[in-house]
mmCIF file of C-alpha atoms in Angstrom:
data_model
loop_
_atom_site.group_PDB
_atom_site.id
_atom_site.type_symbol
_atom_site.label_atom_id
_atom_site.label_comp_id
_atom_site.label_asym_id
_atom_site.label_seq_id
_atom_site.Cartn_x
_atom_site.Cartn_y
_atom_site.Cartn_z
ATOM 1 C CA MET A 1 -51.722 -30.098 -20.431
ATOM 2 C CA THR A 2 -50.469 -30.072 -16.930
ATOM 3 C CA THR A 3 -49.681 -33.141 -14.749
ATOM 4 C CA SER A 4 -52.816 -34.460 -12.989
ATOM 5 C CA PRO A 5 -52.927 -33.642 -9.290
ATOM 6 C CA LEU A 6 -53.215 -37.331 -8.805
ATOM 7 C CA LEU A 7 -50.175 -38.265 -10.865
ATOM 8 C CA GLU A 8 -48.303 -35.313 -9.257
ATOM 9 C CA LYS A 9 -49.062 -36.741 -5.811
ATOM 10 C CA LEU A 10 -47.675 -40.164 -6.927
ATOM 11 C CA ILE A 11 -44.498 -38.733 -8.214
ATOM 12 C CA GLN A 12 -43.914 -36.898 -5.014
ATOM 13 C CA HIS A 13 -44.372 -39.882 -3.107
ATOM 14 C CA PHE A 14 -41.516 -41.633 -5.235
ATOM 15 C CA ASN A 15 -39.437 -38.425 -4.876
ATOM 16 C CA ARG A 16 -39.435 -38.670 -1.069
ATOM 17 C CA PHE A 17 -37.072 -41.864 -1.339
ATOM 18 C CA PRO A 18 -33.385 -41.232 -0.872
ATOM 19 C CA GLY A 19 -31.547 -41.108 -4.247
ATOM 20 C CA ILE A 20 -34.725 -40.805 -6.218
ATOM 21 C CA GLY A 21 -34.913 -37.518 -7.824
ATOM 22 C CA ARG A 22 -37.895 -35.774 -9.810
ATOM 23 C CA LYS A 23 -36.989 -37.346 -13.204
ATOM 24 C CA THR A 24 -36.643 -40.868 -11.872
ATOM 25 C CA ALA A 25 -39.841 -40.430 -9.717
ATOM 26 C CA GLN A 26 -41.585 -39.526 -12.881
ATOM 27 C CA ARG A 27 -40.264 -42.552 -14.583
ATOM 28 C CA LEU A 28 -41.350 -44.842 -11.682
ATOM 29 C CA ALA A 29 -44.873 -43.338 -11.617
ATOM 30 C CA TRP A 30 -45.334 -43.730 -15.397
ATOM 31 C CA PHE A 31 -44.023 -47.336 -15.278
ATOM 32 C CA LEU A 32 -46.580 -48.117 -12.602
ATOM 33 C CA ILE A 33 -49.511 -46.691 -14.283
ATOM 34 C CA SER A 34 -48.441 -47.937 -17.778
ATOM 35 C CA GLY A 35 -48.104 -51.493 -16.186
ATOM 36 C CA ASP A 36 -50.371 -54.206 -14.813
ATOM 37 C CA LYS A 37 -53.061 -52.945 -12.350
ATOM 38 C CA ASN A 38 -53.069 -56.131 -10.423
ATOM 39 C CA ALA A 39 -49.344 -55.825 -9.899
ATOM 40 C CA ALA A 40 -49.652 -52.269 -8.635
ATOM 41 C CA ASP A 41 -52.371 -53.173 -6.186
ATOM 42 C CA GLU A 42 -50.174 -55.990 -4.832
ATOM 43 C CA PHE A 43 -47.354 -53.580 -4.253
ATOM 44 C CA ALA A 44 -49.806 -51.184 -2.420
ATOM 45 C CA ASP A 45 -51.182 -54.056 -0.462
ATOM 46 C CA CYS A 46 -47.592 -55.224 0.375
ATOM 47 C CA ILE A 47 -46.625 -51.838 1.582
ATOM 48 C CA LYS A 48 -49.564 -51.746 4.081
ATOM 49 C CA GLU A 49 -49.118 -55.209 5.094
ATOM 50 C CA THR A 50 -45.339 -54.525 5.827
ATOM 51 C CA MET A 51 -46.028 -51.505 7.600
ATOM 52 C CA ASP A 52 -48.548 -53.069 9.933
ATOM 53 C CA SER A 53 -46.309 -56.088 10.638
ATOM 54 C CA PHE A 54 -42.952 -54.591 11.562
ATOM 55 C CA THR A 55 -42.550 -53.047 14.899
ATOM 56 C CA VAL A 56 -39.637 -52.179 17.169
ATOM 57 C CA CYS A 57 -37.914 -54.698 19.399
ATOM 58 C CA LYS A 58 -37.880 -53.240 22.862
ATOM 59 C CA GLU A 59 -34.548 -54.781 23.645
ATOM 60 C CA CYS A 60 -32.280 -53.934 20.741
ATOM 61 C CA LEU A 61 -34.473 -51.409 18.853
ATOM 62 C CA MET A 62 -34.361 -53.112 15.676
ATOM 63 C CA LEU A 63 -37.244 -53.258 13.359
ATOM 64 C CA SER A 64 -38.769 -56.747 13.457
ATOM 65 C CA GLU A 65 -42.071 -58.517 12.937
ATOM 66 C CA THR A 66 -41.888 -59.808 16.551
ATOM 67 C CA ASP A 67 -40.969 -58.180 19.898
ATOM 68 C CA PRO A 68 -38.487 -59.261 21.205
ATOM 69 C CA CYS A 69 -36.886 -59.762 17.774
ATOM 70 C CA PRO A 70 -35.605 -63.222 16.727
ATOM 71 C CA ILE A 71 -32.248 -62.450 17.788
ATOM 72 C CA CYS A 72 -33.063 -60.921 21.262
ATOM 73 C CA ALA A 73 -35.328 -64.104 21.755
ATOM 74 C CA ASP A 74 -32.566 -66.507 20.752
ATOM 75 C CA THR A 75 -31.076 -67.985 23.916
ATOM 76 C CA ASP A 76 -28.308 -69.557 21.733
ATOM 77 C CA ARG A 77 -26.826 -66.298 20.947
ATOM 78 C CA ASP A 78 -23.866 -64.839 22.846
ATOM 79 C CA ASP A 79 -24.908 -62.075 25.315
ATOM 80 C CA SER A 80 -21.048 -61.132 25.957
ATOM 81 C CA GLN A 81 -20.948 -59.588 22.514
ATOM 82 C CA LEU A 82 -22.883 -56.558 21.526
ATOM 83 C CA CYS A 83 -22.746 -55.016 18.085
ATOM 84 C CA LEU A 84 -23.659 -51.432 17.555
ATOM 85 C CA VAL A 85 -25.304 -50.434 14.186
ATOM 86 C CA GLU A 86 -26.865 -47.302 12.871
ATOM 87 C CA THR A 87 -29.982 -48.923 11.512
ATOM 88 C CA THR A 88 -31.741 -52.331 11.325
ATOM 89 C CA SER A 89 -30.600 -52.951 7.688
ATOM 90 C CA GLU A 90 -26.854 -53.163 8.719
ATOM 91 C CA ILE A 91 -27.881 -56.049 11.202
ATOM 92 C CA TYR A 92 -28.663 -58.071 7.933
ATOM 93 C CA LEU A 93 -25.296 -56.983 6.465
ATOM 94 C CA VAL A 94 -23.504 -58.362 9.528
ATOM 95 C CA GLU A 95 -25.831 -61.469 9.683
ATOM 96 C CA ASN A 96 -25.036 -62.390 6.106
ATOM 97 C CA MET A 97 -21.359 -62.640 6.987
ATOM 98 C CA HIS A 98 -22.279 -65.746 9.220
ATOM 99 C CA GLU A 99 -19.402 -64.798 11.518
ATOM 100 C CA TYR A 100 -21.155 -63.103 14.283
ATOM 101 C CA HIS A 101 -23.123 -64.923 17.259
ATOM 102 C CA GLY A 102 -23.611 -62.086 19.481
ATOM 103 C CA LYS A 103 -26.525 -59.505 19.802
ATOM 104 C CA TYR A 104 -27.190 -56.118 18.408
ATOM 105 C CA PHE A 105 -28.309 -52.597 19.408
ATOM 106 C CA VAL A 106 -29.701 -50.206 16.985
ATOM 107 C CA LEU A 107 -28.662 -46.532 17.606
ATOM 108 C CA GLY A 108 -31.133 -45.082 15.205
ATOM 109 C CA HIS A 109 -28.785 -42.269 13.906
ATOM 110 C CA LEU A 110 -25.222 -41.205 13.812
ATOM 111 C CA LEU A 111 -24.255 -37.912 15.206
ATOM 112 C CA SER A 112 -24.629 -35.409 12.433
ATOM 113 C CA PRO A 113 -24.964 -31.650 13.501
ATOM 114 C CA LEU A 114 -25.453 -30.755 9.643
ATOM 115 C CA GLU A 115 -28.555 -33.080 9.494
ATOM 116 C CA GLY A 116 -29.714 -32.049 12.904
ATOM 117 C CA PHE A 117 -28.975 -35.260 14.750
ATOM 118 C CA GLY A 118 -27.456 -34.823 18.276
ATOM 119 C CA ILE A 119 -26.909 -37.321 21.132
ATOM 120 C CA ASN A 120 -30.470 -37.031 22.245
ATOM 121 C CA ASP A 121 -31.403 -38.818 18.682
ATOM 122 C CA LEU A 122 -29.092 -41.814 19.557
ATOM 123 C CA HIS A 123 -30.738 -44.165 21.903
ATOM 124 C CA LEU A 124 -28.183 -44.065 24.440
ATOM 125 C CA ASN A 125 -30.150 -44.283 27.665
ATOM 126 C CA ASP A 126 -31.520 -47.526 26.179
ATOM 127 C CA LEU A 127 -28.028 -48.507 25.415
ATOM 128 C CA LEU A 128 -26.651 -47.753 28.843
ATOM 129 C CA LYS A 129 -29.668 -49.845 30.436
ATOM 130 C CA LEU A 130 -28.851 -52.822 28.155
ATOM 131 C CA ILE A 131 -25.257 -52.609 28.915
ATOM 132 C CA ASP A 132 -25.846 -52.627 32.663
ATOM 133 C CA ARG A 133 -28.316 -55.360 32.293
ATOM 134 C CA ARG A 134 -26.464 -57.757 29.952
ATOM 135 C CA LYS A 135 -22.850 -56.631 30.980
ATOM 136 C CA PRO A 136 -21.259 -57.671 27.625
ATOM 137 C CA ASP A 137 -17.326 -58.177 27.491
ATOM 138 C CA GLU A 138 -17.208 -56.533 24.021
ATOM 139 C CA ILE A 139 -19.034 -53.857 22.121
ATOM 140 C CA ILE A 140 -18.328 -53.749 18.417
ATOM 141 C CA LEU A 141 -19.000 -50.486 16.870
ATOM 142 C CA ALA A 142 -19.955 -51.443 13.303
ATOM 143 C CA LEU A 143 -20.531 -47.936 12.088
ATOM 144 C CA LYS A 144 -19.417 -46.383 8.699
ATOM 145 C CA PRO A 145 -16.017 -44.562 8.777
ATOM 146 C CA SER A 146 -17.385 -41.198 7.785
ATOM 147 C CA ALA A 147 -17.227 -37.939 9.816
ATOM 148 C CA GLU A 148 -20.519 -38.640 11.444
ATOM 149 C CA GLY A 149 -19.403 -42.357 12.120
ATOM 150 C CA GLU A 150 -16.065 -41.103 13.705
ATOM 151 C CA ALA A 151 -17.969 -38.452 15.943
ATOM 152 C CA THR A 152 -20.368 -41.070 17.057
ATOM 153 C CA ILE A 153 -17.573 -43.543 17.623
ATOM 154 C CA HIS A 154 -15.627 -40.927 19.765
ATOM 155 C CA TYR A 155 -18.564 -39.926 21.709
ATOM 156 C CA ILE A 156 -19.637 -43.398 22.779
ATOM 157 C CA SER A 157 -15.936 -44.229 23.629
ATOM 158 C CA GLU A 158 -15.962 -41.307 26.060
ATOM 159 C CA LEU A 159 -19.443 -42.242 27.340
ATOM 160 C CA LEU A 160 -18.447 -45.878 28.094
ATOM 161 C CA GLN A 161 -14.952 -45.063 29.318
ATOM 162 C CA LYS A 162 -15.873 -46.112 32.945
ATOM 163 C CA LYS A 163 -17.666 -49.432 31.856
ATOM 164 C CA LYS A 164 -15.688 -52.577 32.037
ATOM 165 C CA VAL A 165 -16.082 -53.326 28.323
ATOM 166 C CA ASN A 166 -13.761 -53.833 25.430
ATOM 167 C CA LEU A 167 -14.817 -51.426 22.780
ATOM 168 C CA THR A 168 -13.898 -52.330 19.289
ATOM 169 C CA ARG A 169 -14.492 -50.816 16.092
ATOM 170 C CA LEU A 170 -14.318 -52.209 12.341
ATOM 171 C CA SER A 171 -10.958 -52.179 10.677
ATOM 172 C CA THR A 172 -10.676 -49.385 7.994
ATOM 173 C CA GLY A 173 -8.352 -49.642 5.044
ATOM 174 C CA ILE A 174 -8.501 -50.398 1.300
ATOM 175 C CA PRO A 175 -11.432 -52.530 0.245
ATOM 176 C CA PHE A 176 -10.763 -56.032 -1.166
ATOM 177 C CA GLY A 177 -10.696 -55.677 -5.079
ATOM 178 C CA GLY A 178 -10.006 -51.808 -4.586
ATOM 179 C CA ASP A 179 -7.431 -50.163 -6.936
ATOM 180 C CA LEU A 180 -4.933 -48.004 -5.113
ATOM 181 C CA GLU A 181 -5.347 -45.352 -8.002
ATOM 182 C CA TYR A 182 -9.088 -44.944 -7.010
ATOM 183 C CA THR A 183 -8.446 -45.147 -3.316
ATOM 184 C CA SER A 184 -8.916 -41.660 -1.562
ATOM 185 C CA THR A 185 -5.706 -40.130 0.073
ATOM 186 C CA LEU A 186 -7.518 -40.455 3.496
ATOM 187 C CA THR A 187 -8.176 -44.069 3.083
ATOM 188 C CA LEU A 188 -4.798 -44.671 1.754
ATOM 189 C CA ALA A 189 -3.263 -42.689 4.675
ATOM 190 C CA ASN A 190 -5.394 -44.686 7.064
ATOM 191 C CA ALA A 191 -4.244 -48.025 5.582
ATOM 192 C CA TRP A 192 -0.688 -46.993 5.616
ATOM 193 C CA LYS A 193 -0.914 -46.014 9.389
ATOM 194 C CA ARG A 194 -2.623 -49.261 10.154
ATOM 195 C CA ARG A 195 -0.299 -51.406 7.988
ATOM 196 C CA TYR A 196 0.546 -54.808 9.624
ATOM 197 C CA ARG A 197 3.170 -57.586 9.411
ATOM 198 C CA VAL A 198 2.384 -60.183 6.678
ATOM 199 C CA MET B 1 -31.283 -64.369 10.279
ATOM 200 C CA THR B 2 -32.869 -64.285 6.875
ATOM 201 C CA THR B 3 -34.953 -61.565 5.351
ATOM 202 C CA SER B 4 -38.667 -61.920 6.306
ATOM 203 C CA PRO B 5 -40.819 -63.222 3.475
ATOM 204 C CA LEU B 6 -42.890 -59.921 3.725
ATOM 205 C CA LEU B 7 -39.855 -57.832 3.514
ATOM 206 C CA GLU B 8 -38.535 -59.832 0.726
ATOM 207 C CA LYS B 9 -41.734 -59.423 -1.169
ATOM 208 C CA LEU B 10 -41.608 -55.515 -0.561
ATOM 209 C CA ILE B 11 -37.916 -55.616 -1.996
ATOM 210 C CA GLN B 12 -38.997 -57.626 -5.091
ATOM 211 C CA HIS B 13 -41.815 -55.216 -5.734
ATOM 212 C CA PHE B 14 -39.334 -52.283 -5.736
ATOM 213 C CA ASN B 15 -36.860 -54.546 -7.906
ATOM 214 C CA ARG B 16 -39.602 -54.676 -10.702
ATOM 215 C CA PHE B 17 -39.213 -50.891 -11.626
ATOM 216 C CA PRO B 18 -36.814 -50.061 -14.322
ATOM 217 C CA GLY B 19 -33.284 -49.029 -13.183
ATOM 218 C CA ILE B 20 -34.021 -50.342 -9.806
ATOM 219 C CA GLY B 21 -31.567 -53.030 -8.981
ATOM 220 C CA ARG B 22 -31.667 -55.410 -5.847
ATOM 221 C CA LYS B 23 -29.360 -53.044 -3.750
ATOM 222 C CA THR B 24 -31.401 -50.031 -4.475
ATOM 223 C CA ALA B 25 -34.629 -52.109 -3.871
ATOM 224 C CA GLN B 26 -33.406 -52.948 -0.357
ATOM 225 C CA ARG B 27 -32.589 -49.391 0.366
ATOM 226 C CA LEU B 28 -36.042 -48.082 -0.706
ATOM 227 C CA ALA B 29 -37.834 -50.854 1.331
ATOM 228 C CA TRP B 30 -35.687 -50.145 4.562
ATOM 229 C CA PHE B 31 -36.425 -46.411 3.967
ATOM 230 C CA LEU B 32 -40.247 -47.115 3.982
ATOM 231 C CA ILE B 33 -40.412 -49.420 6.952
ATOM 232 C CA SER B 34 -38.106 -47.188 9.071
ATOM 233 C CA GLY B 35 -40.050 -44.059 8.186
ATOM 234 C CA ASP B 36 -43.510 -42.741 9.135
ATOM 235 C CA LYS B 37 -46.383 -45.244 8.808
ATOM 236 C CA ASN B 38 -48.917 -42.716 7.873
ATOM 237 C CA ALA B 39 -46.605 -41.600 4.786
ATOM 238 C CA ALA B 40 -46.273 -45.164 3.786
ATOM 239 C CA ASP B 41 -50.038 -45.784 4.182
ATOM 240 C CA GLU B 42 -50.684 -42.569 1.918
ATOM 241 C CA PHE B 43 -48.166 -43.874 -0.605
ATOM 242 C CA ALA B 44 -50.070 -47.281 -0.878
ATOM 243 C CA ASP B 45 -53.249 -45.381 -0.964
ATOM 244 C CA CYS B 46 -52.197 -43.099 -3.762
ATOM 245 C CA ILE B 47 -50.968 -46.148 -5.888
ATOM 246 C CA LYS B 48 -54.349 -47.643 -5.651
ATOM 247 C CA GLU B 49 -56.224 -44.440 -6.285
ATOM 248 C CA THR B 50 -54.090 -43.542 -9.403
ATOM 249 C CA MET B 51 -54.290 -47.132 -10.751
ATOM 250 C CA ASP B 52 -58.147 -46.869 -10.447
ATOM 251 C CA SER B 53 -58.380 -43.429 -12.034
ATOM 252 C CA PHE B 54 -56.301 -43.860 -15.024
ATOM 253 C CA THR B 55 -57.694 -45.444 -18.107
ATOM 254 C CA VAL B 56 -56.862 -45.470 -21.828
ATOM 255 C CA CYS B 57 -58.283 -42.944 -24.191
ATOM 256 C CA LYS B 58 -59.967 -44.720 -26.795
ATOM 257 C CA GLU B 59 -59.094 -42.184 -29.490
ATOM 258 C CA CYS B 60 -55.267 -41.735 -28.994
ATOM 259 C CA LEU B 61 -54.613 -44.505 -26.451
ATOM 260 C CA MET B 62 -53.044 -42.247 -24.044
ATOM 261 C CA LEU B 63 -53.297 -43.021 -20.260
ATOM 262 C CA SER B 64 -55.709 -40.383 -18.942
ATOM 263 C CA GLU B 65 -58.118 -39.747 -16.072
ATOM 264 C CA THR B 66 -60.796 -39.223 -18.698
ATOM 265 C CA ASP B 67 -61.976 -41.103 -21.931
ATOM 266 C CA PRO B 68 -61.813 -39.285 -24.301
ATOM 267 C CA CYS B 69 -58.558 -37.644 -22.845
ATOM 268 C CA PRO B 70 -58.478 -33.910 -22.379
ATOM 269 C CA ILE B 71 -56.544 -33.367 -25.715
ATOM 270 C CA CYS B 72 -58.845 -35.407 -27.902
ATOM 271 C CA ALA B 73 -61.891 -33.774 -26.508
ATOM 272 C CA ASP B 74 -60.394 -30.156 -26.891
ATOM 273 C CA THR B 75 -62.102 -28.921 -30.025
ATOM 274 C CA ASP B 76 -59.591 -26.048 -30.038
ATOM 275 C CA ARG B 77 -56.741 -28.302 -30.977
ATOM 276 C CA ASP B 78 -55.539 -28.714 -34.463
ATOM 277 C CA ASP B 79 -56.886 -32.117 -36.027
ATOM 278 C CA SER B 80 -54.577 -31.660 -39.074
ATOM 279 C CA GLN B 81 -51.579 -32.546 -37.211
ATOM 280 C CA LEU B 82 -50.864 -35.906 -35.478
ATOM 281 C CA CYS B 83 -47.864 -36.594 -33.269
ATOM 282 C CA LEU B 84 -46.856 -40.250 -33.037
ATOM 283 C CA VAL B 85 -45.299 -41.038 -29.510
ATOM 284 C CA GLU B 86 -44.106 -44.291 -27.889
ATOM 285 C CA THR B 87 -45.703 -43.844 -24.526
ATOM 286 C CA THR B 88 -48.121 -41.445 -22.910
ATOM 287 C CA SER B 89 -45.024 -39.950 -20.777
ATOM 288 C CA GLU B 90 -43.700 -38.355 -24.082
ATOM 289 C CA ILE B 91 -46.817 -36.442 -24.491
ATOM 290 C CA TYR B 92 -46.078 -34.469 -21.351
ATOM 291 C CA LEU B 93 -42.577 -33.712 -22.817
ATOM 292 C CA VAL B 94 -44.043 -32.428 -26.091
ATOM 293 C CA GLU B 95 -46.751 -30.427 -24.124
ATOM 294 C CA ASN B 96 -44.220 -28.738 -21.786
ATOM 295 C CA MET B 97 -42.806 -27.296 -25.063
ATOM 296 C CA HIS B 98 -45.876 -25.257 -25.509
ATOM 297 C CA GLU B 99 -45.104 -25.298 -29.234
ATOM 298 C CA TYR B 100 -47.563 -27.957 -30.567
ATOM 299 C CA HIS B 101 -51.345 -27.574 -30.725
ATOM 300 C CA GLY B 102 -52.187 -30.716 -32.668
ATOM 301 C CA LYS B 103 -53.122 -34.237 -31.329
ATOM 302 C CA TYR B 104 -51.350 -37.259 -30.493
ATOM 303 C CA PHE B 105 -51.481 -41.014 -30.992
ATOM 304 C CA VAL B 106 -49.638 -43.559 -28.531
ATOM 305 C CA LEU B 107 -48.045 -46.388 -30.260
ATOM 306 C CA GLY B 108 -47.441 -48.377 -26.972
ATOM 307 C CA HIS B 109 -43.923 -49.760 -28.096
ATOM 308 C CA LEU B 110 -41.235 -49.275 -30.802
ATOM 309 C CA LEU B 111 -40.295 -52.042 -33.080
ATOM 310 C CA SER B 112 -37.662 -54.223 -31.058
ATOM 311 C CA PRO B 113 -37.094 -57.769 -31.995
ATOM 312 C CA LEU B 114 -34.730 -58.070 -29.116
ATOM 313 C CA GLU B 115 -37.186 -57.136 -26.518
ATOM 314 C CA GLY B 116 -39.817 -59.286 -28.236
ATOM 315 C CA PHE B 117 -42.027 -56.379 -29.724
ATOM 316 C CA GLY B 118 -43.039 -56.737 -33.226
ATOM 317 C CA ILE B 119 -45.472 -54.947 -35.586
ATOM 318 C CA ASN B 120 -48.495 -56.554 -33.727
ATOM 319 C CA ASP B 121 -47.491 -54.665 -30.689
ATOM 320 C CA LEU B 122 -47.871 -51.161 -32.200
ATOM 321 C CA HIS B 123 -51.411 -50.075 -32.361
ATOM 322 C CA LEU B 124 -51.062 -49.781 -36.004
ATOM 323 C CA ASN B 125 -54.790 -50.738 -36.854
ATOM 324 C CA ASP B 126 -56.001 -48.171 -34.597
ATOM 325 C CA LEU B 127 -53.489 -45.516 -36.054
ATOM 326 C CA LEU B 128 -54.783 -46.307 -39.605
ATOM 327 C CA LYS B 129 -58.593 -45.977 -38.606
ATOM 328 C CA LEU B 130 -57.603 -42.689 -36.809
ATOM 329 C CA ILE B 131 -55.858 -41.398 -39.999
ATOM 330 C CA ASP B 132 -58.712 -42.339 -42.399
ATOM 331 C CA ARG B 133 -61.054 -40.655 -39.975
ATOM 332 C CA ARG B 134 -59.058 -37.480 -39.252
ATOM 333 C CA LYS B 135 -57.271 -37.313 -42.437
ATOM 334 C CA PRO B 136 -54.359 -35.284 -41.008
ATOM 335 C CA ASP B 137 -51.977 -33.127 -43.151
ATOM 336 C CA GLU B 138 -48.826 -34.114 -41.177
ATOM 337 C CA ILE B 139 -47.878 -36.842 -39.038
ATOM 338 C CA ILE B 140 -44.838 -36.181 -36.839
ATOM 339 C CA LEU B 141 -42.838 -39.088 -35.530
ATOM 340 C CA ALA B 142 -41.681 -37.998 -32.162
ATOM 341 C CA LEU B 143 -39.668 -41.154 -31.624
ATOM 342 C CA LYS B 144 -36.344 -41.547 -29.951
ATOM 343 C CA PRO B 145 -33.455 -41.783 -32.521
ATOM 344 C CA SER B 146 -32.379 -45.394 -31.568
ATOM 345 C CA ALA B 147 -32.063 -48.599 -33.464
ATOM 346 C CA GLU B 148 -35.605 -49.317 -32.283
ATOM 347 C CA GLY B 149 -36.954 -45.782 -33.184
ATOM 348 C CA GLU B 150 -35.141 -45.942 -36.607
ATOM 349 C CA ALA B 151 -36.795 -49.285 -37.348
ATOM 350 C CA THR B 152 -40.315 -48.103 -36.306
ATOM 351 C CA ILE B 153 -39.933 -44.873 -38.448
ATOM 352 C CA HIS B 154 -39.066 -46.917 -41.473
ATOM 353 C CA TYR B 155 -41.793 -49.406 -40.962
ATOM 354 C CA ILE B 156 -44.300 -46.537 -40.455
ATOM 355 C CA SER B 157 -43.298 -44.653 -43.443
ATOM 356 C CA GLU B 158 -43.742 -47.670 -45.532
ATOM 357 C CA LEU B 159 -47.050 -48.261 -44.182
ATOM 358 C CA LEU B 160 -48.245 -44.918 -44.851
ATOM 359 C CA GLN B 161 -46.655 -44.465 -48.199
ATOM 360 C CA LYS B 162 -50.016 -44.466 -50.106
ATOM 361 C CA LYS B 163 -51.660 -42.008 -47.630
ATOM 362 C CA LYS B 164 -51.643 -38.356 -48.659
ATOM 363 C CA VAL B 165 -49.903 -37.125 -45.512
ATOM 364 C CA ASN B 166 -46.761 -35.362 -44.833
ATOM 365 C CA LEU B 167 -44.677 -37.661 -42.596
ATOM 366 C CA THR B 168 -41.980 -35.657 -40.639
ATOM 367 C CA ARG B 169 -39.633 -36.749 -37.774
ATOM 368 C CA LEU B 170 -37.582 -34.795 -35.156
ATOM 369 C CA SER B 171 -34.362 -33.374 -36.328
ATOM 370 C CA THR B 172 -31.301 -35.475 -35.131
ATOM 371 C CA GLY B 173 -27.923 -33.754 -34.225
ATOM 372 C CA ILE B 174 -25.893 -32.490 -31.380
ATOM 373 C CA PRO B 175 -27.913 -31.557 -28.248
ATOM 374 C CA PHE B 176 -27.873 -27.948 -26.988
ATOM 375 C CA GLY B 177 -25.129 -27.533 -24.382
ATOM 376 C CA GLY B 178 -23.485 -30.740 -25.808
ATOM 377 C CA ASP B 179 -19.817 -31.073 -26.169
ATOM 378 C CA LEU B 180 -18.311 -32.225 -29.443
ATOM 379 C CA GLU B 181 -15.909 -34.210 -27.498
ATOM 380 C CA TYR B 182 -18.610 -36.100 -25.784
ATOM 381 C CA THR B 183 -20.799 -36.688 -28.834
ATOM 382 C CA SER B 184 -20.903 -40.260 -30.371
ATOM 383 C CA THR B 185 -19.386 -40.403 -33.700
ATOM 384 C CA LEU B 186 -22.867 -41.566 -35.068
ATOM 385 C CA THR B 187 -24.444 -38.423 -33.755
ATOM 386 C CA LEU B 188 -21.637 -36.137 -34.992
ATOM 387 C CA ALA B 189 -21.679 -37.895 -38.556
ATOM 388 C CA ASN B 190 -25.646 -37.295 -38.598
ATOM 389 C CA ALA B 191 -24.928 -33.825 -37.508
ATOM 390 C CA TRP B 192 -22.463 -33.352 -40.194
ATOM 391 C CA LYS B 193 -24.624 -34.861 -43.034
ATOM 392 C CA ARG B 194 -27.641 -32.616 -41.913
ATOM 393 C CA ARG B 195 -25.545 -29.452 -41.651
ATOM 394 C CA TYR B 196 -27.398 -26.233 -42.661
ATOM 395 C CA ARG B 197 -26.581 -23.020 -44.109
ATOM 396 C CA VAL B 198 -26.302 -20.221 -41.148
#
């Protein structure tokens, strides 16, 4: 008995998600068809409804149910600060901090020659236009400190060299609760170099 | 900015799946809304189509696109052997072996007081009726060797004591490619007890 084409298709849909391998995809598909039909139908409806509702904010390029997004539309938020993130989901992370009251811009990707993302995949023209229009005092690069993040930070810092703006990036170091024993040498060396007076 | 109710609903749908925690559910939801709308729509359609197509085979209780299922309907398959599994997905595992040509019966659950599954949750009346009708020579208990599996095997062996049938179970021991160092004491002790002449 081979897997039915329909079940196989469902497994492949699950398999497309990041971090979901073939075995997990099979488990998820079986969970779905073994479970409540109404719950599965609601799940399918929810996917469609969400896909229909989300759009891209033309200002900051975040995924939002409104255009402009609630943040760009909020006149109480500080236009003098602009936070650059890779994707919309990082905006939620920063917002959860309740520390930042400026605005955002979504780059869409980090520079990653290995994954085939070059400078044309980062929405840099939109970024430059936004900077010229809003003239922020500070641009915070909230990008992950990986090879791709570092390359992107380097490229953007070169690109914005002539703009009158303070370009900052998130601090790197040992995470809170992290154990020195389990900290990579690179992270430790970086934390060492950036040590500060207590 | 709080997560929109719609996005939150989608996250909760993903969160329902086994092994998918809140963080992973968020990642999957973001992957979906950041990605191709057509692909997401096809995924939703595929869920609905699969849910509409799968039904329960009235003979063996497996999930199948036909009732009776292809295995129960196959007159070439051996009625003298009956393999008991917990769920339909295990039937695919046994079938992939290409060793077994008998029939199946899906119990639905294992006995698990902790998860709230008792003898009434195992389709035992259907099983007894099937046994009386088909009178198999051998019943193979293809259940996992966990506390729940052992309890179920024990209960079924008591239940079928008066039936003229060979009740067998899968061998337990060290898995192929397994390292003695990483084998649990219970598994090792069991493999020791069940050692056989080479």
